[in-house]
Amino acid sequence: MNLGAYIYGVNHIDFKVNQTKKYNFFGVIPEKGSEIYLFKTREPQGIFAKVRVIEIKNNEVHFEVLEKRELSNQVPAFVLKRYFSNEHWPKGYVCMLHTQLIVYEKLSILWEESKNSHGIEQILMQLPIRMEAGSWYQKYSFFTQWFKSLDGEYSDEDLIKIWSGSSDISSISPQHISPEQCLDNIDLLRDITVKIVNSPTSLTHSEVKKIWREQSTFPSVLHVAINRVFAMTDPSLFTSAVSEGNYFPKLYRFLAPMLGIQSRYSDWVSGNIAFKTKLNALLKNQDDIKINIELWGLIEYLETNSDIELVLEGPRNEQYGQIINSKDEQMNSQNLTTLNQILYGPPGTGKTYTTINKALQIIAPDFYLENKDNREKLKARFDELLNNNRIGFVTFHQSFSYEDFVEGLKASTGEDKQINYDVEDGIFKSMCNSVSEKLLTNINEKRVLIIDEINRGNISNIFGELITLIEPSKRSGGTESLSVKLPYSKETFSVPSNLHIIGTMNTADKSLAQLDIALRRRFEFVEMMTNYELLKGIPDIEGINVAKLIKTMNQRIELLYDREHTIGHSFFLPLLGNPSLQLLAEIFELQLLPLLEEYFFEDWERVGQVLGDHLKDNHELRFVIEQFGNSEIAELMGDDWEVQGIQPYCRNQEAFKNPQAYIGVYTR
């Protein structure tokens, strides 16, 4: 018998003690008598049961359930990751064998010791804190006691201590309030403080922001500073994670399923109250400040170990990498903290447009949250960060090389007219060096490199030996950090852990299956397809339903070609501001028809089928028509001449002006 820990992945917990189950096993086939731990692959992930194999027929394994736990006290994936940092865990119905004896023994002990512990208690036990004199715990405690002792009477000095700079509860960086700004707004800050202390609710939160926006002299609403006052008012209801755009939402999404919280995260105040109320009921008579510091430790771990989800989900599919399909997962899941991701999809699905949002969500989450509906402000902030080198942008193409991306020799002519060759850094090395310098002074400062059209470059040539170093665990400070000596400069080089790489990929140019396998294994892939909900916002144009029109065309393209060559929504977004037949005709004639010609290699019959021309009895409504009639052919070539090959086609200019031609695409 193999001596080791068998782990079998399942996506549900519908098991009962003494129950017999049978499954077709993939991966490792256990031996009769083996004990297997069942690992839940859906969130919240973890080990929840122990079973024994009683019979094996081919790949069908029969086992008896020995022990089974409720979701609340399973061994969480987070704890498994901390105990076994180099091990992988199943994704889907796969059985894995951890052959090391130490894993088997430690897992057995962990399973027994956690029997009566809630999953969150198990997690917090992994995050010990310092409580001695001078520790954050002591300072946090003293500050909240001092704040409570003021009992609603706040002097100017008190308010400066409460609002400006960094308090012992949390920093508000990169936001900042100077003592002078406090004094300029002292009466307003006093009123706001009293309002928060008297009623720390979501309604108060909204009212305070409105008052701040309308009455203060600050250039913008300082959400983090406001939240910090809520946090010092009642540590039992509010964590010290005062950022609205990143830290607390991440914590909430990670722990809420374990607490049985069904509601989605909505805002910082109601999220904190719901979260801490549930947590307090679980951890009765616990020290609120100790818990808040432990939670902050968990946040820091989630931030600095952004590969946790990848490790827990096991090895990636070697052909395609990990592909995220659902739109909710695309925009709302762990993608915000993923270090390497590629947005892929057909032309016009908003990939480059979305990189601006994603970059701001990573670098300036609070700004993004406040201005997510104001594209002009988002683009201006993006350009500012681009100019300040917090964001880098490059487009790959066939002639782009390692020398452009990392480093290379560039020729120059000196005053003596002699040609000199100097080592010049490429955009990737320059960004990495800049990030590494900042990392010494500000570990939380993130940067983003956007690589547009990443699939158009020769990945092996461009990345060279650095393709390994971009893996989260191989970056500087990672669990298996690596560095290399560069070929030209001979410098030792590593990739910093706070540089995010976002690529875009047009699947009409090259499918995902054709992408360099080394790149696929190191990136997460976010599919971006046509968003018909956006198109539904376009009003009918002389009876034309644009969303139905495009959806029908795309369905035909999928039948005639594939889904990677469908038509994106971006082509039609100008119609939101100008819903006219003239503009629709221009889009069709100048953009869509040339695209379809390219897709189908000027096979006009198939182009016409995409446009529904083959279903239109009225030839005047067809966008693509035969160029010559029988009489014209006879006049040009003689009565006995027969058309050789494919009949020449041309565009029917009149159809582009007729609303019925478009309606005929999706109705018969």
Coordinates of N, CA and C in Angstrom, one line a residue, residues 297-312 337-339 471-473 477-479 497-498:
G297 N -3.6 40.8 9.7 CA -2.5 39.9 9.3 C -3.0 39.0 8.2
L298 N -4.3 38.6 8.3 CA -4.8 37.8 7.2 C -4.9 38.6 5.9
I299 N -5.3 39.8 6.0 CA -5.3 40.7 4.8 C -3.9 40.8 4.2
E300 N -2.9 41.0 5.0 CA -1.5 41.1 4.5 C -1.1 39.8 3.8
Y301 N -1.5 38.7 4.4 CA -1.1 37.4 3.8 C -1.8 37.3 2.5
L302 N -3.1 37.6 2.4 CA -3.8 37.5 1.1 C -3.1 38.5 0.0
E303 N -2.7 39.6 0.5 CA -2.1 40.6 -0.4 C -0.7 40.1 -1.0
T304 N 0.1 39.6 -0.1 CA 1.5 39.2 -0.5 C 1.6 37.8 -1.0
N305 N 0.5 37.0 -0.8 CA 0.5 35.7 -1.4 C -0.6 35.6 -2.4
S306 N -0.5 36.4 -3.4 CA -1.6 36.5 -4.4 C -1.8 35.2 -5.2
D307 N -0.9 34.3 -5.1 CA -1.0 33.1 -5.8 C -1.8 32.0 -5.0
I308 N -2.3 32.4 -3.9 CA -3.0 31.4 -3.0 C -4.0 30.6 -3.8
E309 N -4.9 31.3 -4.6 CA -6.0 30.6 -5.2 C -5.4 29.6 -6.3
L310 N -4.3 30.0 -6.9 CA -3.7 29.2 -8.0 C -3.2 27.9 -7.3
V311 N -2.5 28.1 -6.2 CA -1.9 26.9 -5.6 C -3.0 26.0 -5.1
L312 N -4.0 26.5 -4.5 CA -5.1 25.7 -3.9 C -5.9 24.9 -4.9
T337 N -6.2 40.9 -7.7 CA -4.9 40.6 -7.1 C -4.0 39.7 -7.9
T338 N -4.5 39.1 -9.0 CA -3.8 38.2 -9.8 C -2.6 39.0 -10.4
L339 N -1.4 38.4 -10.3 CA -0.2 39.2 -10.8 C -0.1 39.1 -12.3
E471 N 6.4 34.1 -12.5 CA 5.5 33.3 -11.7 C 5.5 33.9 -10.3
P472 N 4.3 34.0 -9.6 CA 4.2 34.6 -8.3 C 5.2 34.0 -7.3
S473 N 5.3 32.7 -7.3 CA 6.2 32.1 -6.3 C 7.7 32.3 -6.6
G477 N 11.0 37.8 -3.0 CA 10.1 37.7 -1.8 C 9.2 36.6 -1.8
G478 N 9.1 35.8 -2.9 CA 8.2 34.7 -3.0 C 8.8 33.5 -2.3
T479 N 7.9 32.4 -2.2 CA 8.3 31.2 -1.5 C 9.5 30.5 -2.2
S497 N 7.5 41.5 -6.5 CA 6.2 40.9 -6.3 C 5.0 41.8 -6.4
N498 N 5.3 43.1 -6.6 CA 4.2 44.0 -6.6 C 4.0 44.6 -8.0

